[in-house]
Coordinates of C-alpha atoms in Angstrom, one line a residue:
Chain B
M11 CA -24.2 55.8 0.6
S12 CA -22.7 52.3 0.8
A13 CA -23.8 49.2 2.5
L14 CA -22.0 48.6 5.8
L15 CA -23.9 45.5 6.4
E16 CA -25.4 43.4 3.8
V17 CA -27.4 40.0 4.9
R18 CA -28.3 37.9 1.8
G19 CA -30.5 35.0 2.0
L20 CA -29.6 34.1 5.5
T21 CA -31.0 30.8 7.0
V22 CA -30.3 29.8 10.7
A23 CA -31.7 26.6 12.2
Y24 CA -31.7 25.2 15.6
G25 CA -31.8 21.3 14.6
A26 CA -34.6 20.9 12.3
I27 CA -36.3 24.0 13.1
E28 CA -35.4 26.9 10.8
A29 CA -35.8 30.1 13.1
V30 CA -34.7 32.3 10.0
R31 CA -35.5 31.5 6.5
D32 CA -33.7 33.3 3.6
I33 CA -33.9 36.6 5.3
S34 CA -32.1 39.5 3.4
F35 CA -31.5 43.3 4.2
V36 CA -29.0 46.0 4.0
V37 CA -27.8 48.6 6.5
E38 CA -26.2 51.5 4.7
T39 CA -23.5 53.5 6.6
G40 CA -24.8 56.2 8.9
Q41 CA -28.3 54.9 9.0
I42 CA -30.4 53.5 11.6
V43 CA -32.1 50.4 10.3
C44 CA -34.8 48.3 12.4
L45 CA -36.1 45.0 12.3
I46 CA -39.5 44.6 13.7
G47 CA -42.0 41.9 14.1
A48 CA -43.6 39.5 16.6
N49 CA -42.0 37.4 19.3
G50 CA -40.2 34.3 17.8
A51 CA -40.0 35.9 14.3
G52 CA -36.3 35.3 14.2
K53 CA -35.1 38.9 15.0
T54 CA -32.9 37.8 17.7
T55 CA -31.4 34.8 16.0
T56 CA -30.5 37.2 13.2
L57 CA -28.5 39.4 15.4
R58 CA -26.9 36.5 17.0
T59 CA -25.7 35.0 13.7
I60 CA -24.4 38.3 12.6
S61 CA -22.3 38.6 15.8
G62 CA -20.9 35.0 15.3
L63 CA -22.8 33.4 18.2
L64 CA -24.7 31.3 15.8
R65 CA -23.7 29.7 12.5
P66 CA -25.7 30.3 9.5
R67 CA -27.0 27.3 7.5
A68 CA -27.2 29.1 4.1
G69 CA -26.6 32.6 3.0
D70 CA -24.0 35.2 3.4
I71 CA -23.2 38.2 5.8
L72 CA -21.0 40.9 4.3
F73 CA -19.6 43.4 6.6
D74 CA -18.0 46.2 4.6
G75 CA -18.0 44.0 1.5
Q76 CA -16.2 41.1 3.4
S77 CA -17.9 38.0 4.3
I78 CA -18.0 37.4 8.1
A79 CA -20.5 34.5 7.9
N80 CA -18.3 32.0 9.5
Q81 CA -16.1 34.0 11.5
P82 CA -15.7 33.5 15.4
A83 CA -17.5 36.1 17.5
H84 CA -14.2 37.6 18.9
A85 CA -13.1 38.4 15.1
I86 CA -16.4 40.0 14.1
L87 CA -16.2 42.2 17.1
G88 CA -12.7 42.8 15.9
A89 CA -14.1 43.8 12.7
G90 CA -16.2 46.6 14.1
V91 CA -19.5 44.9 14.8
A92 CA -20.7 45.3 18.6
H93 CA -23.7 43.4 19.9
C94 CA -25.8 44.6 22.6
P95 CA -27.9 41.5 23.5
E96 CA -31.2 40.9 24.4
G97 CA -31.9 41.2 28.2
R98 CA -28.8 43.4 28.6
R99 CA -26.8 40.6 29.7
L100 CA -24.2 42.7 32.0
F101 CA -21.7 40.9 34.1
A102 CA -24.0 41.5 37.1
R103 CA -21.2 40.3 39.7
M104 CA -18.7 42.9 38.2
T105 CA -18.5 46.7 38.7
V106 CA -19.9 49.3 36.3
E107 CA -16.2 50.2 35.4
E108 CA -15.2 46.5 34.8
N109 CA -18.2 46.1 32.5
L110 CA -17.0 49.2 30.4
L111 CA -13.4 47.9 30.4
L112 CA -14.6 44.4 29.1
G113 CA -16.3 46.3 26.4
A114 CA -12.8 47.6 25.3
Y115 CA -11.2 44.3 25.7
T116 CA -9.9 44.0 22.2
R117 CA -8.5 47.6 22.2
T118 CA -4.7 48.4 22.8
D119 CA -4.7 52.0 22.4
D120 CA -4.7 54.4 25.1
G121 CA -7.9 56.1 24.4
V122 CA -9.8 53.7 26.6
T123 CA -9.8 55.8 30.0
T124 CA -11.2 58.7 28.0
D125 CA -13.9 56.5 26.4
V126 CA -14.9 55.2 29.8
Q127 CA -15.2 58.8 31.0
R128 CA -17.3 59.8 28.1
V129 CA -19.9 57.0 29.1
Y130 CA -19.9 58.6 32.4
D131 CA -20.5 61.9 31.0
L132 CA -23.2 60.6 28.8
F133 CA -24.9 58.9 31.9
P134 CA -23.9 60.6 34.9
V135 CA -25.5 57.8 37.4
L136 CA -23.2 55.3 36.0
G137 CA -20.1 57.7 36.8
E138 CA -21.4 58.4 40.3
R139 CA -21.7 54.8 41.1
R140 CA -18.6 53.2 38.9
H141 CA -17.7 50.9 41.7
N142 CA -21.0 49.3 42.1
K143 CA -21.8 45.9 41.0
A144 CA -23.8 46.2 37.7
G145 CA -26.6 43.7 38.9
L146 CA -27.5 46.5 41.6
F147 CA -28.9 49.0 39.1
S148 CA -32.5 49.4 37.6
G149 CA -33.3 48.2 34.4
G150 CA -33.1 51.5 32.6
E151 CA -29.4 52.3 34.0
Q152 CA -28.5 48.8 33.1
Q153 CA -29.6 49.4 29.5
M154 CA -27.4 52.5 29.6
L155 CA -24.5 50.5 30.8
A156 CA -25.1 48.0 28.2
I157 CA -25.2 50.4 25.4
G158 CA -22.0 52.1 26.9
R159 CA -20.3 48.8 27.0
A160 CA -21.2 48.0 23.4
M161 CA -19.8 51.4 22.4
M162 CA -16.4 50.9 24.3
S163 CA -15.2 48.7 21.2
R164 CA -15.7 52.0 19.1
P165 CA -17.9 49.9 16.6
R166 CA -18.7 51.1 13.1
L167 CA -21.8 49.1 13.5
L168 CA -23.8 48.7 16.7
M169 CA -26.6 46.1 17.0
L170 CA -29.2 46.3 19.6
D171 CA -31.6 43.7 20.5
E172 CA -34.7 45.1 22.4
P173 CA -33.2 47.8 24.2
S174 CA -36.7 49.1 25.6
M175 CA -37.6 45.8 27.0
G176 CA -38.9 46.0 30.4
L177 CA -38.4 49.7 30.6
S178 CA -40.7 52.6 31.5
P179 CA -42.0 54.8 28.7
I180 CA -39.6 57.7 29.9
M181 CA -36.6 55.4 30.1
T182 CA -37.4 54.0 26.7
Q183 CA -37.8 57.7 25.4
K184 CA -34.3 58.4 26.9
I185 CA -32.7 55.1 25.6
F186 CA -34.1 56.0 22.0
D187 CA -32.7 59.6 22.3
T188 CA -29.4 58.4 23.1
L189 CA -29.6 56.3 20.0
A190 CA -30.2 59.3 18.0
D191 CA -27.3 61.0 19.6
L192 CA -25.2 57.9 18.7
K193 CA -26.4 58.2 15.1
A194 CA -25.5 61.8 14.9
Q195 CA -21.9 61.3 16.0
G196 CA -21.6 58.9 13.1
T197 CA -22.4 55.1 14.5
T198 CA -24.6 53.0 12.2
I199 CA -27.1 51.1 14.0
L200 CA -29.1 48.1 13.4
L201 CA -32.0 47.9 15.9
V202 CA -34.2 44.8 16.8
E203 CA -37.6 46.0 18.7
Q204 CA -40.8 44.8 19.5
N205 CA -41.9 48.6 20.3
A206 CA -42.6 49.1 16.7
L207 CA -43.9 52.7 17.0
A208 CA -40.8 54.2 18.8
A209 CA -38.4 52.1 16.3
L210 CA -40.0 52.9 13.1
A211 CA -40.1 56.7 14.3
L212 CA -36.5 56.6 14.9
C213 CA -35.1 54.7 12.1
D214 CA -34.1 55.6 8.4
R215 CA -35.3 52.2 7.0
G216 CA -37.4 49.2 8.6
Y217 CA -38.0 45.8 8.0
V218 CA -41.0 43.6 9.2
V219 CA -39.9 40.2 9.9
D220 CA -42.4 37.5 10.1
L221 CA -41.7 33.7 10.6
G222 CA -38.3 34.0 9.7
R223 CA -38.6 36.2 6.6
T224 CA -38.8 39.9 5.7
T225 CA -42.3 40.6 4.5
L226 CA -42.3 44.6 4.2
E227 CA -39.6 47.2 4.0
G228 CA -39.2 50.7 3.6
P229 CA -38.4 54.0 5.2
G230 CA -39.4 54.1 8.8
H231 CA -42.2 56.8 8.3
E232 CA -43.9 55.0 5.6
L233 CA -43.9 51.8 7.2
L234 CA -45.3 53.7 10.2
A235 CA -48.2 54.8 7.9
D236 CA -48.8 51.4 6.4
H237 CA -52.1 50.0 7.2
R238 CA -50.7 46.4 7.3
V239 CA -48.0 47.3 10.0
R240 CA -50.5 49.5 11.9
A241 CA -53.0 46.3 12.0
A242 CA -50.2 43.9 13.0
Y243 CA -47.9 45.7 15.2
L244 CA -49.4 48.9 16.5
G245 CA -52.7 47.4 17.7
E246 CA -55.0 49.0 15.2
G247 CA -57.6 47.1 13.5
Chain M
M23 CA -3.9 20.6 74.8
V24 CA -0.7 20.2 72.9
T25 CA -1.9 17.2 71.1
L26 CA -4.9 19.6 69.8
L27 CA -2.4 22.3 68.8
Q28 CA -0.3 19.6 67.1
Q29 CA -3.2 18.5 65.1
L30 CA -4.3 21.9 64.3
V31 CA -0.8 22.6 62.9
N32 CA -0.8 19.5 60.9
G33 CA -4.2 20.1 59.6
I34 CA -3.3 23.7 58.3
V35 CA -0.3 22.2 56.5
L36 CA -2.6 19.6 54.9
G37 CA -5.0 22.5 54.1
G38 CA -2.2 24.6 52.5
L39 CA -1.4 21.5 50.5
L40 CA -4.8 20.9 49.2
A41 CA -5.3 24.7 48.4
F42 CA -2.7 24.1 45.7
I43 CA -5.1 21.6 44.0
T44 CA -8.3 23.0 44.9
L45 CA -8.0 26.2 43.0
G46 CA -7.4 24.4 39.7
Y47 CA -10.5 22.4 40.3
T48 CA -12.4 25.3 40.9
M49 CA -11.3 27.5 38.3
V50 CA -11.8 24.9 35.6
Y51 CA -15.2 24.2 36.9
G52 CA -16.0 27.8 37.0
I53 CA -15.0 28.2 33.3
I54 CA -16.3 25.2 31.6
Q55 CA -18.3 23.3 34.0
L56 CA -15.9 20.4 34.0
I57 CA -15.1 18.6 37.1
N58 CA -11.6 17.8 35.9
F59 CA -10.9 14.5 37.8
A60 CA -7.4 14.3 36.1
H61 CA -6.4 17.4 38.1
G62 CA -5.1 15.3 41.0
E63 CA -2.9 13.5 38.4
V64 CA -1.3 17.0 37.3
F65 CA -0.3 17.5 40.9
M66 CA 1.2 14.1 40.9
V67 CA 3.2 14.2 37.6
G68 CA 4.6 17.8 38.9
S69 CA 6.0 15.8 41.9
Y70 CA 7.6 13.1 39.6
A71 CA 8.9 15.7 37.2
A72 CA 10.7 17.4 40.3
L73 CA 12.1 14.1 41.4
A74 CA 13.4 13.3 37.8
T75 CA 14.8 16.8 37.2
Y76 CA 16.5 16.3 40.5
L77 CA 18.1 12.8 40.1
W78 CA 18.8 13.2 36.4
A79 CA 19.4 16.8 35.6
L80 CA 21.1 18.4 38.4
P81 CA 24.7 18.3 38.9
S82 CA 25.7 17.1 42.4
G83 CA 27.0 20.6 43.3
I84 CA 23.5 21.9 43.0
Q85 CA 21.6 18.9 44.2
S86 CA 23.3 19.5 47.8
T87 CA 22.6 23.4 47.7
W88 CA 19.1 23.5 48.6
Y89 CA 18.7 27.2 48.0
L90 CA 19.4 26.6 44.1
A91 CA 17.9 22.9 44.0
L92 CA 14.6 23.8 45.5
P93 CA 13.6 26.7 43.3
I94 CA 14.8 24.6 40.2
V95 CA 12.8 21.7 41.1
I96 CA 9.6 23.7 41.9
L97 CA 10.0 25.4 38.5
A98 CA 10.4 22.0 36.8
G99 CA 7.6 20.6 38.4
A100 CA 5.3 23.5 37.8
A101 CA 6.4 23.6 34.2
F102 CA 5.7 19.7 33.5
S103 CA 2.3 20.0 35.1
V104 CA 1.4 23.0 32.9
L105 CA 2.6 21.1 29.6
V106 CA 0.6 17.9 30.8
A107 CA -2.5 20.2 31.4
V108 CA -2.2 22.1 28.1
I109 CA -2.0 19.0 26.1
M110 CA -4.8 17.4 28.0
E111 CA -7.0 20.4 27.4
R112 CA -6.2 20.6 23.6
F113 CA -6.3 17.1 22.8
A114 CA -8.9 15.5 25.3
Y115 CA -11.3 18.3 26.2
R116 CA -11.4 20.8 23.6
P117 CA -12.9 18.5 21.2
L118 CA -15.6 17.6 23.5
R119 CA -16.5 21.3 24.3
N120 CA -19.8 21.1 22.8
A121 CA -20.5 17.3 23.9
P122 CA -22.8 16.3 26.5
R123 CA -21.5 17.0 30.0
L124 CA -20.9 13.3 30.9
A125 CA -18.4 12.9 27.9
P126 CA -15.7 15.2 29.3
L127 CA -16.2 13.8 32.7
I128 CA -15.6 10.2 31.6
T129 CA -12.7 11.4 29.7
A130 CA -11.3 13.1 32.7
L131 CA -11.3 9.8 34.6
G132 CA -9.8 8.0 31.5
I133 CA -6.9 10.7 31.6
S134 CA -6.6 10.2 35.4
V135 CA -6.0 6.4 34.9
F136 CA -3.6 7.0 31.9
L137 CA -1.5 9.4 33.7
Q138 CA -1.0 7.2 36.6
E139 CA -0.3 4.2 34.4
A140 CA 2.1 6.3 32.7
V141 CA 4.4 7.1 35.4
R142 CA 3.9 3.6 36.7
N143 CA 5.4 2.3 33.4
F144 CA 7.9 5.0 32.4
F145 CA 9.3 6.0 35.7
P146 CA 12.0 3.5 36.6
D147 CA 10.6 1.1 39.0
G148 CA 7.5 3.3 39.1
T149 CA 5.3 1.0 41.0
R150 CA 7.2 1.4 44.2
P151 CA 6.9 4.6 46.4
K152 CA 9.9 7.1 45.8
A153 CA 11.8 8.7 48.6
F154 CA 11.7 12.4 47.6
P155 CA 15.2 14.2 47.9
E156 CA 16.2 16.6 50.6
V157 CA 15.9 19.9 48.8
F158 CA 15.0 21.9 52.0
P159 CA 16.7 22.0 55.2
E160 CA 15.2 19.5 57.9
G161 CA 14.3 21.4 60.8
Q162 CA 11.8 22.6 63.1
L163 CA 10.3 25.1 65.3
T164 CA 9.1 24.0 68.7
F165 CA 6.6 26.5 70.6
L166 CA 4.7 25.3 73.7
G167 CA 5.5 21.5 72.8
V168 CA 4.1 21.7 69.4
T169 CA 6.3 20.9 66.5
V170 CA 6.3 23.0 63.3
P171 CA 8.4 21.3 60.8
A172 CA 10.3 23.8 58.3
S173 CA 8.9 22.0 55.4
G174 CA 5.5 22.5 56.7
L175 CA 6.0 26.0 57.2
L176 CA 7.4 26.6 53.6
L177 CA 4.5 24.8 52.3
V178 CA 1.9 26.8 54.2
V179 CA 3.7 30.2 53.4
M180 CA 4.0 29.3 49.8
A181 CA 0.2 28.4 49.6
I182 CA -0.7 31.6 51.4
I183 CA 1.6 33.8 48.9
L184 CA 0.4 31.9 45.9
T185 CA -3.1 31.7 46.3
G186 CA -3.1 35.3 47.2
A187 CA -1.2 36.3 44.0
L188 CA -3.7 34.1 41.9
Q189 CA -6.7 36.1 43.4
L190 CA -5.0 39.3 42.8
Y191 CA -4.3 38.2 39.3
V192 CA -7.9 37.1 38.6
N193 CA -9.3 40.0 40.3
T194 CA -7.3 43.0 38.8
S195 CA -5.7 41.9 35.4
K196 CA -7.1 42.2 32.1
L197 CA -7.0 38.5 31.4
G198 CA -8.2 37.7 34.9
R199 CA -11.4 40.0 34.2
A200 CA -12.0 38.0 30.9
M201 CA -11.7 34.7 32.8
R202 CA -14.5 36.0 35.3
A203 CA -16.4 37.2 32.4
T204 CA -16.4 34.0 30.7
A205 CA -17.2 32.1 34.0
Q206 CA -20.2 34.5 34.4
D207 CA -21.6 34.5 30.8
P208 CA -19.7 32.7 28.2
D209 CA -21.7 34.0 25.1
T210 CA -21.7 37.6 26.3
A211 CA -18.0 37.3 27.1
R212 CA -17.5 36.3 23.3
L213 CA -19.5 39.4 22.3
M214 CA -16.8 41.4 24.2
G215 CA -14.2 40.1 21.8
I216 CA -13.0 37.6 24.4
N217 CA -11.6 34.5 22.7
P218 CA -12.8 31.5 24.9
D219 CA -10.1 29.2 23.7
R220 CA -7.5 31.3 25.1
V221 CA -9.2 31.8 28.4
I222 CA -9.8 28.1 29.0
V223 CA -6.0 27.5 28.3
L224 CA -5.0 30.1 30.7
T225 CA -7.2 28.7 33.1
F226 CA -5.8 25.2 32.7
I227 CA -2.2 26.8 33.1
L228 CA -2.9 28.6 36.1
G229 CA -4.4 25.6 37.9
A230 CA -1.9 23.2 36.7
A231 CA 1.2 25.7 37.7
L232 CA -0.2 25.7 41.4
A233 CA -0.8 21.9 41.4
G234 CA 2.7 21.1 39.9
V235 CA 4.2 23.5 42.8
G236 CA 2.0 21.8 45.5
G237 CA 3.0 18.3 44.2
V238 CA 6.8 19.3 44.8
L239 CA 6.1 20.6 47.9
Y240 CA 4.2 17.5 49.0
G241 CA 7.3 15.5 48.1
V242 CA 9.4 18.1 50.4
H243 CA 7.0 17.8 53.2
Y244 CA 6.2 14.1 53.2
D245 CA 9.5 12.7 52.0
N246 CA 7.9 10.2 49.9
I247 CA 5.8 10.1 46.7
N248 CA 3.8 7.3 44.8
I249 CA 1.6 7.3 41.9
T250 CA -1.6 7.4 43.8
I251 CA -0.7 10.8 45.7
G252 CA -2.6 12.5 43.0
F253 CA -5.9 10.6 43.2
Q254 CA -6.0 10.7 46.9
N255 CA -5.3 14.6 47.4
G256 CA -7.4 15.1 44.4
I257 CA -10.4 13.8 45.9
F258 CA -9.8 15.7 48.9
A259 CA -9.2 18.8 47.1
F260 CA -12.7 18.2 45.1
T261 CA -14.3 17.9 48.4
A262 CA -12.8 21.1 49.5
A263 CA -13.9 23.0 46.4
V264 CA -17.5 21.6 46.6
L265 CA -17.4 22.6 50.6
G266 CA -16.0 26.3 49.8
G267 CA -18.3 26.5 46.7
I268 CA -17.4 25.3 43.3
G269 CA -16.2 28.1 41.0
S270 CA -15.2 30.4 44.0
L271 CA -11.6 31.0 44.5
R272 CA -12.0 32.3 47.9
G273 CA -14.3 29.3 48.8
A274 CA -11.5 27.0 47.4
V275 CA -9.0 28.2 50.0
V276 CA -11.2 28.2 52.8
G277 CA -12.7 24.9 51.8
A278 CA -9.1 23.4 51.6
F279 CA -8.3 24.4 55.2
C280 CA -11.3 23.2 56.5
I281 CA -10.8 19.7 54.9
G282 CA -7.0 19.5 56.2
L283 CA -8.3 20.4 59.6
I284 CA -11.1 17.8 59.4
K285 CA -8.9 15.0 58.3
T286 CA -6.4 15.6 61.1
L287 CA -8.7 16.2 64.0
A288 CA -11.2 13.4 62.9
G289 CA -7.8 11.2 62.8
Q290 CA -7.0 12.2 66.2
Y291 CA -10.4 12.3 68.0
M292 CA -13.0 10.4 66.1
P293 CA -13.5 6.6 66.6
G294 CA -11.3 4.4 64.4
G295 CA -8.6 7.2 64.4
T296 CA -6.5 7.8 61.3
A297 CA -7.8 4.5 59.6
Y298 CA -11.2 6.2 59.2
D299 CA -10.3 9.7 58.7
Y300 CA -11.2 9.6 55.1
V301 CA -14.9 8.7 56.1
W302 CA -15.4 12.0 57.8
I303 CA -14.1 13.8 54.8
F304 CA -16.9 12.2 52.7
V305 CA -19.5 12.5 55.3
I306 CA -18.8 16.4 55.0
L307 CA -19.0 15.9 51.3
I308 CA -22.6 14.2 51.4
L309 CA -23.8 16.7 54.0
V310 CA -22.8 19.7 52.0
L311 CA -24.3 18.1 49.0
V312 CA -27.7 17.4 50.8
F313 CA -27.9 20.6 52.8
R314 CA -25.8 23.3 51.2
P315 CA -24.9 22.2 47.6
Q316 CA -23.7 25.7 46.8
G317 CA -21.1 25.4 49.6
F318 CA -19.8 28.6 51.7
F319 CA -19.4 31.1 48.8
G320 CA -20.9 29.4 45.7
E321 CA -23.9 30.7 43.9
T322 CA -27.3 29.0 44.2
E323 CA -27.9 29.3 40.5
R324 CA -26.0 30.7 37.6
V325 CA -28.0 33.6 36.2
R326 CA -28.7 32.9 32.4
A327 CA -31.1 35.1 30.7

């Protein structure tokens, strides 16, 4: 096992407010790692900094041993990090197909058409309505499209921010099953979730983020059994 | 009746002219939410670059052969407009990308004054209007008593072809898709690997090329150019962009033809005649801003999660 992504002492601030303070974690190749924690804990900020949308104030981000901390977002995607953002952020006025092609924007190889077809095979509802505008789909279908779009760049690391947000339990399960499939196909995944139960059950390693720091870490099943996690995030007193 | 038809023809010609400018306004707004008030000047410098090329670069044999002279001056005008727009974006707007919106807006007004004064000072006898050379045969079609000048026909045909080509490019090409993505959601576009700087430059280039062609055709059709044509037509084009729904390409073209028709019809039929035709354009602008600020095809609100 080797570290694909290593975040070291990362601090990110909006003006005077530090949303992330000295956070550190490691994502090993082939693993699913999740960050759980309450709203405002700094999880989304962490992902946005890794993908280059925000600049760190301190600390470093290593991808495959190379620092990507001050690279522009398009270069980080090019290096192999895809970010499926919170709220899905599809291009609502473009078609399913256009969204997928945008996911493959940096690619120049001729496998793009095949990969579009693979997304349609994985999510048939998208293939059937490929020329419909993305904004017309249900939340679950949009999330599938958002994941499909992120996978179109053939990333080595897929980061997902709250993929279960606003979805029914059945749809959430379907999304998490998809993530397990993607892992089985060799994609390394960094997952941010408020649905701690589902996320910890799925992941190899979890980190609890609280007020911009990691407070607990361990294998997913151990965290799931930890009484502090159960009290704070799984609604058990 | 003949008068009405004649004014409709004149309005369509003016609309075609405005369409060349309006598209640049609306595209730049769509991408970076900047009302580029210097865009009219990009149109004006295209006109002057064509004149300069004709006067000082073309041998007389080519000067007198319109089918050679016309494409050359059009390309020269468009190329110079693109150059000016690229420099403007790189050195004036890009450093202000993250500044409050008012800063680039005021900068745009400054660039507008700068470009007008630059042409006034550096073009020989720049203060006086200039006769534009004959690079298209004089001629006209007369139909039911209505006169359609050949240059007007050229202008409208070119406007339709080029605005159509632009729409096709933006809607079907990979870079066009990147432009639309950046306009809809800049952050997510960056997550797709789109370099926003490149998309923004491309947007300025496309808008400037059209404005430059429009500037040359303005000279061809109206025979005279002066340093204020950019400001004047730029304001009309801005109104057209707002009317059509700023950010919308289709809206820009429809808005341009509407404003062209409103100006000529108001000049003919409204009290005050042509002396007051500007007034009606701004009355329309105010009415649109009050009652339908999103215009014909604009969006009521940008969706941002």
